[in-house]
XYZ file of C-alpha atoms in Angstrom:
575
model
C 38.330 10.917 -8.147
C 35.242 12.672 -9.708
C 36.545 12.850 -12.917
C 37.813 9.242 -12.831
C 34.587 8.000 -11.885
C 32.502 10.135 -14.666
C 35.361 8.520 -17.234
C 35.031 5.035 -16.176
C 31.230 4.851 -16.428
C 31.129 7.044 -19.585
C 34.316 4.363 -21.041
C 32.319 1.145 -19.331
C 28.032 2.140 -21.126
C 30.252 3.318 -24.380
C 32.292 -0.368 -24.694
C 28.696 -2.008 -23.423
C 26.883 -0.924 -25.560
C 29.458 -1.985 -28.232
C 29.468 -5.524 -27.677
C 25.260 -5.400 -27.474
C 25.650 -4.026 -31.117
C 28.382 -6.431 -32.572
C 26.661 -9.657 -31.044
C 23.566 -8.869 -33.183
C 25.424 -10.088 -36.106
C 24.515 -13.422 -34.674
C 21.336 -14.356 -35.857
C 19.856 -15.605 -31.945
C 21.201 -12.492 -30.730
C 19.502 -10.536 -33.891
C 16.027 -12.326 -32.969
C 16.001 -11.984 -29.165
C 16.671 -8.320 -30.129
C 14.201 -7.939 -32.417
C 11.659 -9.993 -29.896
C 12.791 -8.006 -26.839
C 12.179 -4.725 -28.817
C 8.808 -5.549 -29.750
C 7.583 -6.178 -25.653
C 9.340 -3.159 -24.514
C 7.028 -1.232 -27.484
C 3.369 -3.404 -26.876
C 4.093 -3.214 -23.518
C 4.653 0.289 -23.358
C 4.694 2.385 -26.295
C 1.218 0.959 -27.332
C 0.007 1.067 -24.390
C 0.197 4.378 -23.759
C -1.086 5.592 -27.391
C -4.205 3.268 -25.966
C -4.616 5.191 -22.595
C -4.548 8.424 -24.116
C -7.537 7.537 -25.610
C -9.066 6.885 -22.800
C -8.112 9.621 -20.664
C -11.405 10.932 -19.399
C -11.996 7.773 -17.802
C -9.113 7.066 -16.215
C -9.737 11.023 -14.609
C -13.118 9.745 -13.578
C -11.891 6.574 -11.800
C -8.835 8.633 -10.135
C -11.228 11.007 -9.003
C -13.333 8.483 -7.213
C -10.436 7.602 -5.193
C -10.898 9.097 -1.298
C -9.728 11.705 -0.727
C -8.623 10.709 2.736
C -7.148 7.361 1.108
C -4.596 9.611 -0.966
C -3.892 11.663 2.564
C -3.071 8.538 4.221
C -0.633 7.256 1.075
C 2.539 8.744 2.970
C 2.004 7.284 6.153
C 0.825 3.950 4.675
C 3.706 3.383 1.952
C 6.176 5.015 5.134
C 4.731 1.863 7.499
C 5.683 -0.919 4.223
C 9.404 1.202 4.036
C 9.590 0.919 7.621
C 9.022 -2.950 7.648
C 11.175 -3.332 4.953
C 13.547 -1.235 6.927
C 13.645 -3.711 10.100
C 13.468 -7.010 8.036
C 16.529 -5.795 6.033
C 18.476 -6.769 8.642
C 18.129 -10.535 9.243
C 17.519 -10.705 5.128
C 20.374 -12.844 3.343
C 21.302 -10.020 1.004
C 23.687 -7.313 0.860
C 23.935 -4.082 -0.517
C 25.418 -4.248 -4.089
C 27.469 -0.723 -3.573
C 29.932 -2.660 -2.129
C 30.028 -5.669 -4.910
C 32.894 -4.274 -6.815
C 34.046 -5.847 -10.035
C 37.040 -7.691 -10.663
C 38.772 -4.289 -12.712
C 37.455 -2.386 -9.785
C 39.374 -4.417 -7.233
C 42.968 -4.457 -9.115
C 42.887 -1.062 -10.420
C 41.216 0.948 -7.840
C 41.732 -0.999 -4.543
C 45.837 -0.561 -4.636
C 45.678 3.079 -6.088
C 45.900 5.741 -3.776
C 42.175 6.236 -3.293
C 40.216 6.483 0.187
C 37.694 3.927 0.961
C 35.420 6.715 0.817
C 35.816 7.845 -2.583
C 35.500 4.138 -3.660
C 31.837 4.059 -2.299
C 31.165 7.276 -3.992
C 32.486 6.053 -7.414
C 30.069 2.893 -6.750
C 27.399 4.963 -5.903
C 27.935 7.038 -9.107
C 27.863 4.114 -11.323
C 24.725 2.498 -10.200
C 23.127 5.763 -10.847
C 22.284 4.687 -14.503
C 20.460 1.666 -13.822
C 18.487 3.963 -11.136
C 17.758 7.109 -13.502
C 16.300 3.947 -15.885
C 14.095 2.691 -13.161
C 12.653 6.005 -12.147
C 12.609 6.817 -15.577
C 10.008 3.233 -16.148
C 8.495 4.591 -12.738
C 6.946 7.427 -14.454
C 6.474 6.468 -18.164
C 4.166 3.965 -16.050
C 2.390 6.103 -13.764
C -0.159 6.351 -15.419
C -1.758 6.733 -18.954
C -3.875 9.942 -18.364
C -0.808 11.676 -16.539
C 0.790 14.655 -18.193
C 4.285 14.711 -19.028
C 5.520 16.636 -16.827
C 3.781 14.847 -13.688
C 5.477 12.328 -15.309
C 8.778 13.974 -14.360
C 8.004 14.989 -11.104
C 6.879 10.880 -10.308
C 10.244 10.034 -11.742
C 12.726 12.147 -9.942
C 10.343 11.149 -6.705
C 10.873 7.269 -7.351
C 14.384 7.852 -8.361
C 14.985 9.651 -4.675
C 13.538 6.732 -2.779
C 15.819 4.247 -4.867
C 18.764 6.380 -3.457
C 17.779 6.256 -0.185
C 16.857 2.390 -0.062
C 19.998 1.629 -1.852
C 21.768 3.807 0.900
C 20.281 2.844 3.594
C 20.923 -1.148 2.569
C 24.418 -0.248 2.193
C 24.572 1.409 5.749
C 22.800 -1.991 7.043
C 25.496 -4.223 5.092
C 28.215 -2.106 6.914
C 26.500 -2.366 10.052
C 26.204 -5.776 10.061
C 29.824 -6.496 10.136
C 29.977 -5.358 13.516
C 26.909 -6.784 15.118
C 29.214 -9.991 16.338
C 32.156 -7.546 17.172
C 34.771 -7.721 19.991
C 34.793 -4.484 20.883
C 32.254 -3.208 22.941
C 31.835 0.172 21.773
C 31.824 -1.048 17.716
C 28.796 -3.659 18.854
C 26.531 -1.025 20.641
C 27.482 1.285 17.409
C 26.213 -1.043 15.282
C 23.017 -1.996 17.484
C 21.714 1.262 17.641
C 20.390 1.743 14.475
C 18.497 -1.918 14.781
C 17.536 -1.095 18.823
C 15.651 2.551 16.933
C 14.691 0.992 14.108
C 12.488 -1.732 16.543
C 11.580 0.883 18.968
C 10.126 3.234 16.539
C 8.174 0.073 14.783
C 6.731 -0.808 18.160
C 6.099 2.507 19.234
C 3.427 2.819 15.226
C 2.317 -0.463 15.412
C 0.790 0.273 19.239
C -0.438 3.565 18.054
C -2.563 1.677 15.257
C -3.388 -0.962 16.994
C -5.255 1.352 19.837
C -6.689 3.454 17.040
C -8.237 -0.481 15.747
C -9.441 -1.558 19.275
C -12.080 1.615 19.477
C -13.107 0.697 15.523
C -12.814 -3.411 15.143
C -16.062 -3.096 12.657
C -14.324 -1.084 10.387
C -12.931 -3.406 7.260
C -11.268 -3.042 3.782
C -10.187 0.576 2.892
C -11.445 2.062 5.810
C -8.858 0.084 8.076
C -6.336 1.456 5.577
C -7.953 4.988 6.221
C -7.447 4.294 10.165
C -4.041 3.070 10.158
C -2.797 6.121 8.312
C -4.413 8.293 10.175
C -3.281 6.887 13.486
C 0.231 6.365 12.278
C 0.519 10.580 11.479
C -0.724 11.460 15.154
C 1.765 12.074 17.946
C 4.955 10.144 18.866
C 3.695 7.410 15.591
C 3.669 10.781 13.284
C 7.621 11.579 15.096
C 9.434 8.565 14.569
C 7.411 7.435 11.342
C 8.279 10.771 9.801
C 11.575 9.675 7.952
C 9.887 7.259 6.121
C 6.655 9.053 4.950
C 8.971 12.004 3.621
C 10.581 9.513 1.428
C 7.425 8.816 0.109
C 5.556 12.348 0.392
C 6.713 13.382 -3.076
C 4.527 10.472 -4.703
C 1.641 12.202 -3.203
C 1.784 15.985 -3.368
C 0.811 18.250 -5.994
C 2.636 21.043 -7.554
C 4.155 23.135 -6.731
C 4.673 24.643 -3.062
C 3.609 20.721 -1.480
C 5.502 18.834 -3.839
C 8.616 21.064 -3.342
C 8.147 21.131 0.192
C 7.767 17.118 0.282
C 10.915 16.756 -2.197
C 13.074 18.592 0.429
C 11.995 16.706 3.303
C 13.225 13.845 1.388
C 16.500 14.703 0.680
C 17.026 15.837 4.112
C 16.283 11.806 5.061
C 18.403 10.910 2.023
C 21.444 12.842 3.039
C 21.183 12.032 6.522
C 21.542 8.266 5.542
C 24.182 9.545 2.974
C 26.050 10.798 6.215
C 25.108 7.498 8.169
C 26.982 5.629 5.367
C 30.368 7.389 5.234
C 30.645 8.249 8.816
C 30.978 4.190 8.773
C 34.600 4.138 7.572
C 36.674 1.981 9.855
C 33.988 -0.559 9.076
C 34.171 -0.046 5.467
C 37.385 -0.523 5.688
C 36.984 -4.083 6.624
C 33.960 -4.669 4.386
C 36.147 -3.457 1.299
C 39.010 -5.845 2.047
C 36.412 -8.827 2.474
C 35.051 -7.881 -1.096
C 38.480 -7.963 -2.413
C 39.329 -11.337 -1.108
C 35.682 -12.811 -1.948
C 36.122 -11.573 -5.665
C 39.733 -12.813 -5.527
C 38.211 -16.649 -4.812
C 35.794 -15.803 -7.819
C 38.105 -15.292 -10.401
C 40.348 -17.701 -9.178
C 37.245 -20.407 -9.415
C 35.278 -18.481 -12.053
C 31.365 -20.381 -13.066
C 31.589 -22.850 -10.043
C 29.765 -22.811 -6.886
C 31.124 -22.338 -3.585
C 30.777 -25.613 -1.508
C 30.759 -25.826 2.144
C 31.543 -29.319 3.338
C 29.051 -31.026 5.594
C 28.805 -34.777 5.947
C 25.021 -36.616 4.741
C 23.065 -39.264 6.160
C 22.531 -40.266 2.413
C 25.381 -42.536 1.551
C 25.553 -43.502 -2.192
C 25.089 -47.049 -2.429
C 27.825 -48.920 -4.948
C 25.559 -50.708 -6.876
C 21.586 -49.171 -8.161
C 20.651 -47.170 -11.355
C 23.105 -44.567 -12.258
C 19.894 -42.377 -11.910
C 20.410 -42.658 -8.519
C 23.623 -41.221 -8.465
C 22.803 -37.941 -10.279
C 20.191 -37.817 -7.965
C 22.663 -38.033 -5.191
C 24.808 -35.611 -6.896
C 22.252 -32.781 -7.014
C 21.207 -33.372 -3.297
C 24.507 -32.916 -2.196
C 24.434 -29.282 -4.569
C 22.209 -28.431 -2.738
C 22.818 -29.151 0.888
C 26.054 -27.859 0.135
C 25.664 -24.755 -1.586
C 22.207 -23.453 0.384
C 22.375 -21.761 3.000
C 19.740 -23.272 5.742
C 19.887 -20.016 8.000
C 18.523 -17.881 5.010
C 15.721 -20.143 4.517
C 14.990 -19.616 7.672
C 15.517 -16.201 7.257
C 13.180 -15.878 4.355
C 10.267 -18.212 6.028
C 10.240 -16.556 9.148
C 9.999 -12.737 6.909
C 7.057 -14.748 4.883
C 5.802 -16.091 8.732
C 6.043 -12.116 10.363
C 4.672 -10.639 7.244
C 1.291 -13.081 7.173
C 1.061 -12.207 11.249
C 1.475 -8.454 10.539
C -0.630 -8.155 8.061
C -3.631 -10.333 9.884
C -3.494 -7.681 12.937
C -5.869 -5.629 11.957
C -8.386 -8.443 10.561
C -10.711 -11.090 11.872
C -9.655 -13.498 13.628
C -9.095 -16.307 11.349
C -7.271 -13.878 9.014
C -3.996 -15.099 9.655
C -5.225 -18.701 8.671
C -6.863 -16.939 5.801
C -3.619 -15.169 4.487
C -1.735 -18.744 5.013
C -3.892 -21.007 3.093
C -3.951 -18.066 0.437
C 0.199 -17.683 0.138
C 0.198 -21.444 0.513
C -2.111 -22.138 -2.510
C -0.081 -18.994 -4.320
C 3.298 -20.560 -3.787
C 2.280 -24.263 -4.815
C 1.299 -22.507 -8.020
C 4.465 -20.852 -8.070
C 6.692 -23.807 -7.969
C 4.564 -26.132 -10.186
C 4.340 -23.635 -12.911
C 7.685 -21.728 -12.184
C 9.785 -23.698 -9.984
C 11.358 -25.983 -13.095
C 12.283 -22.160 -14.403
C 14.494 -21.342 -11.258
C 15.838 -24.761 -10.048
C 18.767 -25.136 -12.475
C 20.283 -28.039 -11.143
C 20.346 -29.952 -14.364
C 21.652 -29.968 -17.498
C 21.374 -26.389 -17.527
C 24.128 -26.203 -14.941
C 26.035 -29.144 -15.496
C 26.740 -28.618 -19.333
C 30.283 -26.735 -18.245
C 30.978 -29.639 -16.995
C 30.246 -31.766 -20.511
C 33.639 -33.003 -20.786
C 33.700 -34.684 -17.656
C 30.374 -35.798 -18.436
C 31.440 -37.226 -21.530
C 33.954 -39.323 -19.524
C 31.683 -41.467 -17.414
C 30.690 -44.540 -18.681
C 26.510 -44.133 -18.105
C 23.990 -44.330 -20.653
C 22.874 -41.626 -22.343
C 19.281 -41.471 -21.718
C 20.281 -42.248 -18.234
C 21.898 -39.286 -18.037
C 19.139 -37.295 -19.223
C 16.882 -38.826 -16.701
C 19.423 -38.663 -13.303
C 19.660 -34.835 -14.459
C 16.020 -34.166 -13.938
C 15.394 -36.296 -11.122
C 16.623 -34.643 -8.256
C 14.857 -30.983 -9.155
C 12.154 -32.595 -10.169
C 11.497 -34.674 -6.623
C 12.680 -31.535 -4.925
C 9.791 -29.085 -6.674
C 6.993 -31.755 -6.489
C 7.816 -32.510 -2.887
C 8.075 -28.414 -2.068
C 4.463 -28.016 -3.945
C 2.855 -31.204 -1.805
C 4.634 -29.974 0.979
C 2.687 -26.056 0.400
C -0.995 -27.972 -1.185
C -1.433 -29.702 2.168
C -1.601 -26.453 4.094
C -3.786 -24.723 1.497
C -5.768 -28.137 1.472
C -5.934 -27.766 5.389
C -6.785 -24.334 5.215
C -9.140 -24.360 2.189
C -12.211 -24.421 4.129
C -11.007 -20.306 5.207
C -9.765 -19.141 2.316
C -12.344 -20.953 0.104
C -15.323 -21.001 2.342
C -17.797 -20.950 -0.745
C -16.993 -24.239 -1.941
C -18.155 -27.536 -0.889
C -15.738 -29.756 1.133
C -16.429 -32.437 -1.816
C -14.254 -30.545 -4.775
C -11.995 -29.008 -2.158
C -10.489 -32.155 -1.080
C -11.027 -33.935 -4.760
C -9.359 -30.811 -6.448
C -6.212 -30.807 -3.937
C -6.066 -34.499 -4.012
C -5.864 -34.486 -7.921
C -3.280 -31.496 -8.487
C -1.159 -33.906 -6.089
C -1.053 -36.032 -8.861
C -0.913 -34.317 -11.585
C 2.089 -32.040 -10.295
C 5.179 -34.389 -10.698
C 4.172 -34.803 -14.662
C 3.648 -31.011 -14.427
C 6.923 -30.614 -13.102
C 9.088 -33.468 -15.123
C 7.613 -32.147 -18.360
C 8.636 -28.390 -18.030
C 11.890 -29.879 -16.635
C 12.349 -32.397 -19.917
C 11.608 -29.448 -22.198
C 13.878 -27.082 -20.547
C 16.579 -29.656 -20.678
C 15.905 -30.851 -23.976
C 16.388 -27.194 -25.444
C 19.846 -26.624 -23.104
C 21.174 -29.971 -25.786
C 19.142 -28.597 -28.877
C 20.322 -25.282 -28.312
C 23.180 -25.177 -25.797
C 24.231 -21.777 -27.349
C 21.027 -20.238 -26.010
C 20.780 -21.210 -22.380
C 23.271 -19.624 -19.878
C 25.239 -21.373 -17.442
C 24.318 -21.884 -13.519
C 22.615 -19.052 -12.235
C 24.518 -16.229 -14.244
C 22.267 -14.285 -16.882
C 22.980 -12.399 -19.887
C 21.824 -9.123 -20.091
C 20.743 -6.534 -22.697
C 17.849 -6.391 -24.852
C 19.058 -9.320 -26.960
C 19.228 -11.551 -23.884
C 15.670 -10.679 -22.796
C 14.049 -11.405 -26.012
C 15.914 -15.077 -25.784
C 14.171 -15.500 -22.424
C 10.884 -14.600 -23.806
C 11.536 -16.739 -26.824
C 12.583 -19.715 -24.398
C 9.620 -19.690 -22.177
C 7.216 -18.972 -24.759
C 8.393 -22.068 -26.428
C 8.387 -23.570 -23.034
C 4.526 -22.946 -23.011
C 3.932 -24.296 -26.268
C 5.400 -27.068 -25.991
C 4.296 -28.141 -22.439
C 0.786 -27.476 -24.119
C 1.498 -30.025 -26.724
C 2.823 -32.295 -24.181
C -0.301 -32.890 -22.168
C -2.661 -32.278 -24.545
C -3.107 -35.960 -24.842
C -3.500 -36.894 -21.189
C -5.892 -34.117 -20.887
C -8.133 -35.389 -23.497
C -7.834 -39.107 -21.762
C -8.470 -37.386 -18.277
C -11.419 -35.208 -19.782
C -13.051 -38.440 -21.203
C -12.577 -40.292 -17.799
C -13.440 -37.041 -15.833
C -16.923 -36.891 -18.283
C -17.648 -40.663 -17.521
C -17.488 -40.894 -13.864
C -18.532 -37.796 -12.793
C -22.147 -38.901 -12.462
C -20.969 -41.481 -10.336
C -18.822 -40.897 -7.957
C -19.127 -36.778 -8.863
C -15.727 -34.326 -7.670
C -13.924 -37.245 -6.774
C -13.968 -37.970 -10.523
C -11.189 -35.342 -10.918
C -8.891 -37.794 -9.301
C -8.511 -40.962 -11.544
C -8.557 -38.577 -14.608
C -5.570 -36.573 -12.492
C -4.056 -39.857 -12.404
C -4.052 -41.306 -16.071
C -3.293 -37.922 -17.233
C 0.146 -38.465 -15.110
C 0.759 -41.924 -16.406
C 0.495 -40.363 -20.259
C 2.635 -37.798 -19.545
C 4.987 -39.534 -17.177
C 5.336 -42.339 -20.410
C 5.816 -39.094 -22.759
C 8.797 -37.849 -20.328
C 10.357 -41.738 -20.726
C 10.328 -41.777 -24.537
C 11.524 -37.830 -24.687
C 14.920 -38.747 -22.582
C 15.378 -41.841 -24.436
C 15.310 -39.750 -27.642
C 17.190 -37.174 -26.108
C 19.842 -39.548 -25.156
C 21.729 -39.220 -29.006
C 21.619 -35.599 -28.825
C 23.628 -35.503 -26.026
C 26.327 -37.947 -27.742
C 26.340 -35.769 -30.523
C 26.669 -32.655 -28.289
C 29.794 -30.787 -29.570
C 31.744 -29.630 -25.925
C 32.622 -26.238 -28.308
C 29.196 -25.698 -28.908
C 28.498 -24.204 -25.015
C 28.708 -21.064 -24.748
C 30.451 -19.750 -21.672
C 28.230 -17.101 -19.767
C 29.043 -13.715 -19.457
């Protein structure tokens, strides 16, 4: 099976890299090429002809680093791995060994193969894409690095990829049996978890008495502390599997570093063995993964739908705005799963607490207000980028589209309506915690611009939001060719220069867009100020909405004969 494996992946990069080369007769493909070459080079390449310039000072600022600081590293990266570790397990995701592709399932699933072999041949091909990462690892260490630290920070990141991609597989398999029948399969697969928590508790005590006899102590020497306390006694036992995954970062050559390196692949194999010693669950997990890809390709590029009833019933008679609106609610009730939003908000929740432990005491308000303020950025700036629920996602469905006897521009506008209300009411949602919490995390200023500021980037999101979202859409009928369908990317070099091409133009042209209502808001902003001072921010927030809000009318009704023209051949089917 060694040899088959070795000949598949050599066959699969060979006939991949094929098709990257042949598409870049295409002129967008040609571009996005030539665009996505040129970041990889400033962003690297030039980079590092820059640092090695500057060499000497990047010696002098790594040697002003503690030296206890860089004795603690292990310990301190081990306690993140080990968190990571535990809130694997109630995380929504699953280990993408055992994501096989459709050619993988009919050739290799009926062929006289053991289960086992199959996870080895998976593990074998994602070794590329891990080799690349380590490989970025240390080409990005660090400018005044030689080259052959370089290698020894590469093979060390490329070990603790193995193990975390190991150990999420042996979590995924695991998991399967948490909910089991049998007895003796459920306390199997609790055992890791029941450790995992155990040994967590057991270093989270141990720093937390080490922070009781020092609560002065802040910034790096708390780091300092918790390492320190974290390498002592039972802590140092049960926290040792983690920190060895990590001790190679840290050493120096040669007798620590190969000393360090060993340790880890005595952790890695041991979760290597922890992963095929699981295969009467594997067993089941593979035939899952066989009939889950089998409802793929039998309903390739749609969503799966899981029918629950609504308390929204669509009216018979309104604007046919209203029912694209209705349509994209019930995407998303339908399609999301509510327990891993819960999932993820209580990680977010238990990370915040964690991580306000060790601080004052109105840390944990502190770290709040800051992640709330962080993700209301987030979703005004980036949420029209990841909420596809438009035109984006339903132009596979254009000839259905086509069919309905709407408006045009009403179209347009019912497409961005429900992502739109969805992102603006998410980023009011996260702006009245940081606007509760403002007066921790931004002490310094005065209660006046606090509350002015929030109350005016209130208003200004939802043109914030409806503009990115009219651009975005407005390109996916321009230029239906360039924008992939639903949530599946294209990838290659090519592909990532189209992205950067897309949301640089995205940029540009959101710049353009409220250029105007910022000059109107600036003038009103300049007038009143003297007045009524902050609270001037809000009436210029406001008229700076209305411009844009009348810019986002006219763009949809211009975009509405664009999408009559719209050729249904001209959308290119995603890879």
């Amino acid at each position: 099976m060694l040899g088959a494996s070795l000949y598949i992946i050599v066959c699969s990069a060979r006939n991949r890299v094929r098709v990257r080369l042949r598409r870049l007769r295409e002129p967008r493909y040609l571009v996005g090429g030539l665009v996505g070459a040129a970041y990889i080079y400033f962003s690297f390449f030039a980079r590092y002809r820059v640092g090695r310039r500057s060499a000497s000072a990047g010696r002098v600022r790594q040697a002003q680093i503690p030296a206890s600081l860089r004795a603690a590293g292990p310990a301190l990266v081990g306690i993140l791995f080990m968190v990571l570790a535990a809130f694997s397990w109630i995380m929504p995701f699953d280990s993408g060994l055992l994501d096989f592709s459709d050619a993988e399932v009919q050739f290799l699933f009926p062929a006289p193969v053991p289960r086992r072999q199959l996870l080895l041949h998976r593990l074998l091909r994602s070794q590329i894409g891990m080799l690349f990462g380590a490989a970025v690892v240390g080409f990005g260490a660090g400018f005044t690095l030689s080259g052959w630290t370089r290698l020894r920070v590469a093979v060390a990141a490329w070990l603790m990829s193995l193990a975390l991609k190991l150990y999420f597989t042996g979590v995924t398999l695991a998991r399967t049996r948490l909910a089991a029948r049998d007895t003796r399969s459920r306390g199997v697969a609790w055992t890791p978890l029941a450790i995992l928590t155990t040994a967590l508790t057991v270093v989270f005590a141990a720093m937390w008495r080490e922070y009781q006899a020092a609560p002065h102590l802040r910034g790096l020497d708390v780091m300092i502390l918790a390492g320190r306390a974290s390498m002592t006694g039972i802590a140092g036992i049960v926290l040792w599997p983690f920190a060895a995954l990590t001790a190679p970062m840290f050493a120096v050559w040669p007798l620590p570093y190969l000393a360090s390196l060993g340790g880890a692949l005595l952790v890695t194999a041991a979760l290597g063995a922890w992963v095929i010693a699981s295969d009467g669950v594997f067993q089941e997990a593979t035939a899952e993964v066989a009939a889950r890809r089998g409802q793929q390709s039998a309903t390739a590029g749609t969503a799966r739908y899981k029918v629950r009833s609504s308390s929204w019933a669509l009216a018979s008679l309104g604007r046919p705005e209203l029912a694209f609106a209705w349509k994209g609610a019930m995407q998303t009730t339908r399609t999301v799963d509510k327990r891993s939003i819960a999932r993820i908000v209580a990680l977010f929740f238990a990370v915040a607490v964690a991580s306000a432990s060790f601080g004052r005491s109105a840390a944990p308000a502190a770290i709040l207000g800051a992640f709330s303020l962080m993700a209301t950025v987030f979703m005004i700036v980036l949420g029209p980028q990841v909420l596809r629920s438009d035109m984006r996602e339903d132009l596979a469905h254009l000839a259905m589209l086509r069919t309905w006897p709407i408006k045009a521009s009403a179209v347009v506008r019912g497409e961005l309506l429900w992502p739109g209300a969805l992102i603006t009411v998410s980023a009011w949602t996260t702006l009245a915690v940081a606007a509760y919490l403002s007066g921790i995390t931004l002490g310094d200023v005065s209660i006046g611009l606090r509350l002015s500021g929030a109350a005016a980037l209130a208003f200004i999101a939802p043109s914030l939001v409806f503009a990115q979202l009219t651009i975005l859409n407005a390109i996916a009928l321009l230029f239906p060719a360039w924008v992939p369908l639903g949530s599946q990317r294209a990838r290659g070099l090519d592909a990532m220069g189209q992205r950067l091409i897309m949301m640089g133009g995205t940029w540009l042209l959101m710049a353009v867009a409220l250029l105007p209502g910022a000059i109107v808001g600036g003038i009103i902003w300049f007038a009143l100020r003297l007045f009524i001072g902050h609270a001037a921010l809000i009436p210029a927030a406001v008229v700076c909405t209305v411009i844009v809000g009348i810019e986002v009318l006219l763009a949809t009704e211009a975009l509405g004969p664009v999408y009559e023209r719209l050729d249904v051949m001209a959308v290119e089917k995603a890879e």
